[in-house]
Short mmCIF file of N, CA and C in Angstrom, two decimals:
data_model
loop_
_atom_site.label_atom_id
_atom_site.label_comp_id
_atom_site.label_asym_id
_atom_site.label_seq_id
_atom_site.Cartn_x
_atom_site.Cartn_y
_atom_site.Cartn_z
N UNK A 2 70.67 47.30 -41.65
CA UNK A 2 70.02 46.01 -41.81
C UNK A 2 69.28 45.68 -40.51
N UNK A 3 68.34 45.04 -40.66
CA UNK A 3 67.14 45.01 -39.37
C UNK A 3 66.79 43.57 -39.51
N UNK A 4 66.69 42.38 -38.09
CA UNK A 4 66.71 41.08 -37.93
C UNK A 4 64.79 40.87 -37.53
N UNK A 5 64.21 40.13 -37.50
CA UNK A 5 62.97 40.29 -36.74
C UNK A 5 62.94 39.82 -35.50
N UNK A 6 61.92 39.98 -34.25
CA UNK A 6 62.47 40.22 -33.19
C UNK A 6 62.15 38.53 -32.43
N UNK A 7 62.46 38.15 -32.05
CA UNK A 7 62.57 36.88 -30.72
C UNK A 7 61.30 36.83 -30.24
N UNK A 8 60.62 35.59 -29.93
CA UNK A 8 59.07 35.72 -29.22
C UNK A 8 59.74 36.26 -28.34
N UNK A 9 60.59 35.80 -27.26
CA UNK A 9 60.86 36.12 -25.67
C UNK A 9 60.74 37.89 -25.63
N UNK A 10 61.22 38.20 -26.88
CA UNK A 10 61.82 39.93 -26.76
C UNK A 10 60.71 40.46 -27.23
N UNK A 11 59.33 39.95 -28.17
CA UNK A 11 58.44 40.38 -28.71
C UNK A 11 57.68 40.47 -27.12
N UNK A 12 57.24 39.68 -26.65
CA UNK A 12 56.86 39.16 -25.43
C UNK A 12 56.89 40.67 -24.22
N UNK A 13 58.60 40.89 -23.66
CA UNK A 13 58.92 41.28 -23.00
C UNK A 13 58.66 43.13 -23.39
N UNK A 14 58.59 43.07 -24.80
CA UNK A 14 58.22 44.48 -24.96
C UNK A 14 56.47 45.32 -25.24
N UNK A 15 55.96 43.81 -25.46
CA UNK A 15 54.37 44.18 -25.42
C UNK A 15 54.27 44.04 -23.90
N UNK A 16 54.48 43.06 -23.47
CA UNK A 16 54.14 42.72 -22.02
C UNK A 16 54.03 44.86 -20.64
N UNK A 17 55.22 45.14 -21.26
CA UNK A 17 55.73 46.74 -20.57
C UNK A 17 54.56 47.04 -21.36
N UNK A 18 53.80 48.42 -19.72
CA UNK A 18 53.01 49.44 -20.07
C UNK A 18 53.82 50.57 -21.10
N UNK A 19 54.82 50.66 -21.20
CA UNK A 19 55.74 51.92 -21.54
C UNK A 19 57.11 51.03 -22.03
N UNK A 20 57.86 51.97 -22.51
CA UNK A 20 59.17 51.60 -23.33
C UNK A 20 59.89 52.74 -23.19
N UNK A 21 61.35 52.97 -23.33
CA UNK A 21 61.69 53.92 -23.52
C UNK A 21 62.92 54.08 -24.16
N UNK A 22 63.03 54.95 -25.03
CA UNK A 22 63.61 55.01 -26.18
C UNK A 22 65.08 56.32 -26.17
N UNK A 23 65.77 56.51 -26.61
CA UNK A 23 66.86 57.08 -26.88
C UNK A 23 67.55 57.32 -28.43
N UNK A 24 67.49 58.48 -28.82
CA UNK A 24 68.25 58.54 -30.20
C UNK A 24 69.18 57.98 -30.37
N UNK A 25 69.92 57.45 -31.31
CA UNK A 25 71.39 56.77 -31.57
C UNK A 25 71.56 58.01 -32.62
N UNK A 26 72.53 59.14 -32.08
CA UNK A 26 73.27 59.92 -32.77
C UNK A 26 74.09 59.51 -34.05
N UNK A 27 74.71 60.17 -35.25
CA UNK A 27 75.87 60.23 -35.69
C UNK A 27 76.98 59.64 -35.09
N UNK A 28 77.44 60.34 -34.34
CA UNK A 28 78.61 59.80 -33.45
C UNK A 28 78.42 58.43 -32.88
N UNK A 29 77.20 58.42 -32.81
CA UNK A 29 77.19 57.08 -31.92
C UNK A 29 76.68 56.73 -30.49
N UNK A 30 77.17 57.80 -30.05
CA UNK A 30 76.18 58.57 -28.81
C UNK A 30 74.66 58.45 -28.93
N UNK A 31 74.29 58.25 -27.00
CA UNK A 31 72.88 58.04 -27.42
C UNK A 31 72.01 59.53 -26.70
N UNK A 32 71.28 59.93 -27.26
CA UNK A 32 70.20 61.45 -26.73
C UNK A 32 69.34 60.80 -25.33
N UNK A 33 68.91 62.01 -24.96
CA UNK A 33 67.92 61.55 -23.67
C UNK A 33 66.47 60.46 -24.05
N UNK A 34 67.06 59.22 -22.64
CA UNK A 34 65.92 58.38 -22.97
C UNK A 34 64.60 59.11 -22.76
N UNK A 35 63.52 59.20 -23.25
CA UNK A 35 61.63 59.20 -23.54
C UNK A 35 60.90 58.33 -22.97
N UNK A 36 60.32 58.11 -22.46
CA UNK A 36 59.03 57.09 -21.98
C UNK A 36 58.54 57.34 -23.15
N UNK A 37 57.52 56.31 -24.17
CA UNK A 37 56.84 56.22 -24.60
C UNK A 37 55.67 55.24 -24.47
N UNK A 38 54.90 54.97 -25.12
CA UNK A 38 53.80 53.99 -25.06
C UNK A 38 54.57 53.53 -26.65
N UNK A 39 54.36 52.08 -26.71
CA UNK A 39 54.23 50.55 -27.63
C UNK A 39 53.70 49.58 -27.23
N UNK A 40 53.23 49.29 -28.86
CA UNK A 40 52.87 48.06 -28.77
C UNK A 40 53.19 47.37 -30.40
N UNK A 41 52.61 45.65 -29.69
CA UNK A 41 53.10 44.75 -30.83
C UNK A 41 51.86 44.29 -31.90
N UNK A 42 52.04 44.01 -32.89
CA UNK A 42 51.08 43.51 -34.01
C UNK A 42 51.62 43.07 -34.92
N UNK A 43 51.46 42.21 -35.12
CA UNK A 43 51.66 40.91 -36.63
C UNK A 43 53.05 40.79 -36.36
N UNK A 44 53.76 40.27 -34.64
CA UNK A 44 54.81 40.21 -34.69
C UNK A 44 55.88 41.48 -35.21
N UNK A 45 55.52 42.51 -34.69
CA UNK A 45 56.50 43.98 -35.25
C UNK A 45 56.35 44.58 -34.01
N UNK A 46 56.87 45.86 -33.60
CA UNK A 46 56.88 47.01 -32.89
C UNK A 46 56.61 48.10 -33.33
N UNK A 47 55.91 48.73 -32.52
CA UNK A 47 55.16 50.18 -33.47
C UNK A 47 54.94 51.02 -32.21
N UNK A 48 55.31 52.31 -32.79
CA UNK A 48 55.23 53.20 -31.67
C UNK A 48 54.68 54.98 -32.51
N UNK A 49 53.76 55.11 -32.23
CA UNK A 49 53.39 56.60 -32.84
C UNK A 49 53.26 57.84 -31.78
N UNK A 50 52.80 59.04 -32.54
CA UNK A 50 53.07 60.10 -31.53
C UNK A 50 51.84 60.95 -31.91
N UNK A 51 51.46 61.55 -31.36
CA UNK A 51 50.58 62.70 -31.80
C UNK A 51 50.69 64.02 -32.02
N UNK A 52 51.68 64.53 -31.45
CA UNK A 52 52.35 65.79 -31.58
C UNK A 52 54.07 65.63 -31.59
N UNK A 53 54.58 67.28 -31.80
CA UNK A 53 55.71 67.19 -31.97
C UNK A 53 56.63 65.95 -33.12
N UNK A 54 56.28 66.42 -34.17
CA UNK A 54 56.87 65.07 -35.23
C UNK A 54 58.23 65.75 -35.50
N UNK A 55 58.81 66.66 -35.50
CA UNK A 55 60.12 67.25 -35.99
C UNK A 55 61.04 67.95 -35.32
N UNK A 56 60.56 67.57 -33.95
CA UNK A 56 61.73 67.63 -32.86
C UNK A 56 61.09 66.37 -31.42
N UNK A 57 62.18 66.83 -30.84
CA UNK A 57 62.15 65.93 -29.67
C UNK A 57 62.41 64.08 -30.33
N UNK A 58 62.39 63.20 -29.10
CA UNK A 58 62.57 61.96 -29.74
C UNK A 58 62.13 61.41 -31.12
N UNK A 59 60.64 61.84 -31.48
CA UNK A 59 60.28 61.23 -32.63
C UNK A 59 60.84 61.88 -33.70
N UNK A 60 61.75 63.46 -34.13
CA UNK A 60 62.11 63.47 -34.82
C UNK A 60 63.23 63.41 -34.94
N UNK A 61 64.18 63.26 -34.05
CA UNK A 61 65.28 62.40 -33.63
C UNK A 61 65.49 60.74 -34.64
N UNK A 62 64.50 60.29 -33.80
CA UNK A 62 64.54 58.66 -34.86
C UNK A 62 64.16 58.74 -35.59
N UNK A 63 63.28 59.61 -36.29
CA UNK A 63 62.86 59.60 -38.25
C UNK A 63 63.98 60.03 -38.80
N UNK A 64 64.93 61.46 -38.00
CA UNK A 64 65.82 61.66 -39.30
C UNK A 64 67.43 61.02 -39.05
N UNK A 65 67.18 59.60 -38.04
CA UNK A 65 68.67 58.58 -38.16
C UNK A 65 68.20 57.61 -38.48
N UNK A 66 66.89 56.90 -38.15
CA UNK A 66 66.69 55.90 -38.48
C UNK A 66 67.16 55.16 -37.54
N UNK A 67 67.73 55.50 -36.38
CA UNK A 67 68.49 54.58 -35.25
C UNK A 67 67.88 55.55 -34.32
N UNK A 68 67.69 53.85 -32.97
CA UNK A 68 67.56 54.15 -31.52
C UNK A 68 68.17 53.45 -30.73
N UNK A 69 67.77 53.56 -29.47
CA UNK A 69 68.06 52.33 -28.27
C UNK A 69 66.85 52.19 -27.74
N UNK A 70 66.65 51.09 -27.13
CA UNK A 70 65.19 51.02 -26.56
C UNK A 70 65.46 49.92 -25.27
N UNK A 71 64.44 50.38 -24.31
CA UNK A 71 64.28 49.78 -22.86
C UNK A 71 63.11 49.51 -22.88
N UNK A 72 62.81 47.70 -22.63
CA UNK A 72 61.50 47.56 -22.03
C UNK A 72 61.52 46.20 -21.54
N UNK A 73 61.15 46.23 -20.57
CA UNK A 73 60.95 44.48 -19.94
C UNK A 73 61.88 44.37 -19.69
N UNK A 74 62.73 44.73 -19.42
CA UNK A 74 64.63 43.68 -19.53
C UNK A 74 64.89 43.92 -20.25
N UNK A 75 65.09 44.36 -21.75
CA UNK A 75 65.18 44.37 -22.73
C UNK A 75 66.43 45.57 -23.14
N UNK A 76 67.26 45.60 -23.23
CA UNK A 76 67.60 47.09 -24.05
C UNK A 76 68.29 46.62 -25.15
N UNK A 77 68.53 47.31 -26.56
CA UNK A 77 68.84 46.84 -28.02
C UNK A 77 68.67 47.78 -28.59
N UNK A 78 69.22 47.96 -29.39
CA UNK A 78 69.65 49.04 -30.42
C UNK A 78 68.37 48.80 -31.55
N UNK A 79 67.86 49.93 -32.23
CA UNK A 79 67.01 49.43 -33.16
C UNK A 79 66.76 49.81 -34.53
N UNK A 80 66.57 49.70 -35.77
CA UNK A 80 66.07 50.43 -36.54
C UNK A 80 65.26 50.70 -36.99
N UNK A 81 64.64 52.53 -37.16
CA UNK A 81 63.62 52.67 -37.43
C UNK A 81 63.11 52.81 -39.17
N UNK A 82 61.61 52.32 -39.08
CA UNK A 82 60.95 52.86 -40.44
C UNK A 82 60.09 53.42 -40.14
N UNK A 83 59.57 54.67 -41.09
CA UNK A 83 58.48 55.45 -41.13
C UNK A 83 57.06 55.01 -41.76
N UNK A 84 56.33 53.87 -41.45
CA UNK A 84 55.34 52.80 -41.99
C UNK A 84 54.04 52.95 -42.21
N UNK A 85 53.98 54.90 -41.71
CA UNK A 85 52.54 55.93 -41.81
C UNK A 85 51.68 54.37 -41.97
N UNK A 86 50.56 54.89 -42.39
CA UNK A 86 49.74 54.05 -42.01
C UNK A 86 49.22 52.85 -42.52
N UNK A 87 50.16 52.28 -42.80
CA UNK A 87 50.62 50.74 -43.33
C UNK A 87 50.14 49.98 -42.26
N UNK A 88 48.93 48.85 -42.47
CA UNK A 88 48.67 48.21 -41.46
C UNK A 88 48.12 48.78 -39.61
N UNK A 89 47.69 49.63 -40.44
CA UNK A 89 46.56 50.70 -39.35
C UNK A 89 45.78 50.18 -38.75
N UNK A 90 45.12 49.51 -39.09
CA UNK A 90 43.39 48.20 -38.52
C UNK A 90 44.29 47.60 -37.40
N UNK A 91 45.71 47.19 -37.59
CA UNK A 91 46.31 46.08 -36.69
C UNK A 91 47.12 46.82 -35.29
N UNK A 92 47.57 47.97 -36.40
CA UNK A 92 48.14 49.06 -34.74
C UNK A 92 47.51 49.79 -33.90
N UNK A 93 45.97 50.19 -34.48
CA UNK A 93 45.36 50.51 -33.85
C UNK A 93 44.00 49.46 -32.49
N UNK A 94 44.34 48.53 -33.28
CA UNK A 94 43.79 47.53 -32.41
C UNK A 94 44.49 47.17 -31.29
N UNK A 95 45.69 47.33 -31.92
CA UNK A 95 46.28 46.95 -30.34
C UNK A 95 46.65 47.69 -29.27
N UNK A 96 46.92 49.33 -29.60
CA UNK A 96 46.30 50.61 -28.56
C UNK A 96 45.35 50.16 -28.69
N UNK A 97 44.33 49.84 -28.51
CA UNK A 97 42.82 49.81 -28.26
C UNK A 97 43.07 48.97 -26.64
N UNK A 98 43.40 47.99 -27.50
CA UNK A 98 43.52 46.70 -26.02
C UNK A 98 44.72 47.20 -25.23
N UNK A 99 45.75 47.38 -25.36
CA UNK A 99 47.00 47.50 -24.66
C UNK A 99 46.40 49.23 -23.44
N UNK A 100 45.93 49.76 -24.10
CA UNK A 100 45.78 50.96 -23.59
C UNK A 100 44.32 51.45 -23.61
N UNK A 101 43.49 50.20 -23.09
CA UNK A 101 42.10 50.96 -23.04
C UNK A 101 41.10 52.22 -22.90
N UNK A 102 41.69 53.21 -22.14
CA UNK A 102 40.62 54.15 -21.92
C UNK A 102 42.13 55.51 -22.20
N UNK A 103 41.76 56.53 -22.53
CA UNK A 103 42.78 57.65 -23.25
C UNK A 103 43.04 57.37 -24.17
N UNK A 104 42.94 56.34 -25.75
CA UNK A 104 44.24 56.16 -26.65
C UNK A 104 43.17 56.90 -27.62
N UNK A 105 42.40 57.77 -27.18
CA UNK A 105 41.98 58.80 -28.48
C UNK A 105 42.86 59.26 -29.64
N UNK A 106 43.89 59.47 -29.10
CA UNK A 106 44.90 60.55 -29.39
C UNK A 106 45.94 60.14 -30.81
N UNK A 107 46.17 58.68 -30.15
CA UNK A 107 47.04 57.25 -30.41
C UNK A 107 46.23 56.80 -31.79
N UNK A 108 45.23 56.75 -31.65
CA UNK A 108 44.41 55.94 -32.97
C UNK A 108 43.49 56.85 -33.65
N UNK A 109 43.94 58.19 -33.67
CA UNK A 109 43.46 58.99 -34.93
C UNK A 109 44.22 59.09 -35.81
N UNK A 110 43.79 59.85 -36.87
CA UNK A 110 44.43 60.08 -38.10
C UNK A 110 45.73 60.49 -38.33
N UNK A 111 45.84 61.63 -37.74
CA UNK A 111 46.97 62.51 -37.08
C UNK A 111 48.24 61.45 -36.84
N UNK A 112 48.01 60.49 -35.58
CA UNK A 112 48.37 59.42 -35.12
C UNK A 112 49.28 58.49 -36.04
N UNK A 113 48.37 58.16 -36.99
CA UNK A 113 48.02 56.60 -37.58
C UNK A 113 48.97 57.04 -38.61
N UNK A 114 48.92 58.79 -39.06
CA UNK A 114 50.36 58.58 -40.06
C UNK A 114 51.38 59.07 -39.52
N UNK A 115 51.93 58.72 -38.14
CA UNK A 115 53.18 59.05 -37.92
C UNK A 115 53.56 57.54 -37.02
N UNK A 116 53.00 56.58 -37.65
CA UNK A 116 53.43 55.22 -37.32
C UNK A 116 54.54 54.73 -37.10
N UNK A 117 55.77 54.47 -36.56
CA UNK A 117 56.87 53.65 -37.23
C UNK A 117 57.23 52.42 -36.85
N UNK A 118 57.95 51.91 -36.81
CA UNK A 118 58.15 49.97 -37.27
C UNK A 118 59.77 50.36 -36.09
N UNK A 119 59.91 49.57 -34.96
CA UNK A 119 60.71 49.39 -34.83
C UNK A 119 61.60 47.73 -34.89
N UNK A 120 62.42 47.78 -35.44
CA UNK A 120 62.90 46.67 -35.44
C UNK A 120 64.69 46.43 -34.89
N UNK A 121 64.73 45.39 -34.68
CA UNK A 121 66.36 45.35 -34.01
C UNK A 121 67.42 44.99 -34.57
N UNK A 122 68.49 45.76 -34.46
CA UNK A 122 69.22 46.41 -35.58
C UNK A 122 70.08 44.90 -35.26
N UNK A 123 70.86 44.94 -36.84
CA UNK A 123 71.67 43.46 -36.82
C UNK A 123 72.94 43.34 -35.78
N UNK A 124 73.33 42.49 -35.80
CA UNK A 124 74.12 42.41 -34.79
C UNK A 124 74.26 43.23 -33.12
N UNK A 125 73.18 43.21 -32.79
CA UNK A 125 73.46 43.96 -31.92
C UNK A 125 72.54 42.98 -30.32
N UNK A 126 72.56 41.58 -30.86
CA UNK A 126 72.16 41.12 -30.10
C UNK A 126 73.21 39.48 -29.68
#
């Protein structure tokens, strides 16, 4: 079950150039934190990849559906959805602005369907 996120925490995680993320194992245990790039739109979290979709972190959190995440102050457990390119015009706009010059990569096609939605898992705040 997934809560929606707090301006302060929406805030504190667009505000960070970078985020960084950690699998939430089976066990419970968390995998090595990732730097990634995020950003926010229509009030959500979204974070895509361009390569490597079926190992390393991103395929880590597609096949639990759970992370941890660091940004701003911030750390919280989260859950993921796979939201391919659901609301594309809005995630890619905001790599546009958040990450002006390089986000070639970020807002292609390739990109745009390996979208996902992070949101913060219930109780865990």
């Amino acid at each position: 079950m997934s809560e929606r996120w707090d301006p302060a925490e929406l805030r504190a995680i667009g505000d960070s150039h970078e985020m960084e993320v950690a699998v939430r194992r089976a066990d419970g245990g968390l995998g090595r934190w990732t730097t990634i790039w995020v950003v926010c739109a229509d009030g959500e979290v979204f974070v895509r990849t361009w390569h490597r979709r079926e190992t390393g972190w991103f395929g880590g959190v597609v096949r639990t559906g759970r992370a941890r995440i660091r940004a701003g102050g911030l750390e919280t457990d989260v859950v993921v959805q796979d939201v391919g390119e659901s609301g594309r015009a809005a995630v890619d706009a905001a790599y546009r602005k958040k990450y002006s010059g390089g986000v070639t990569d970020m807002v292609s096609d390739t990109a745009a369907a390996s979208t996902l939605r992070f949101s913060p898992a219930s109780g865990t705040r």
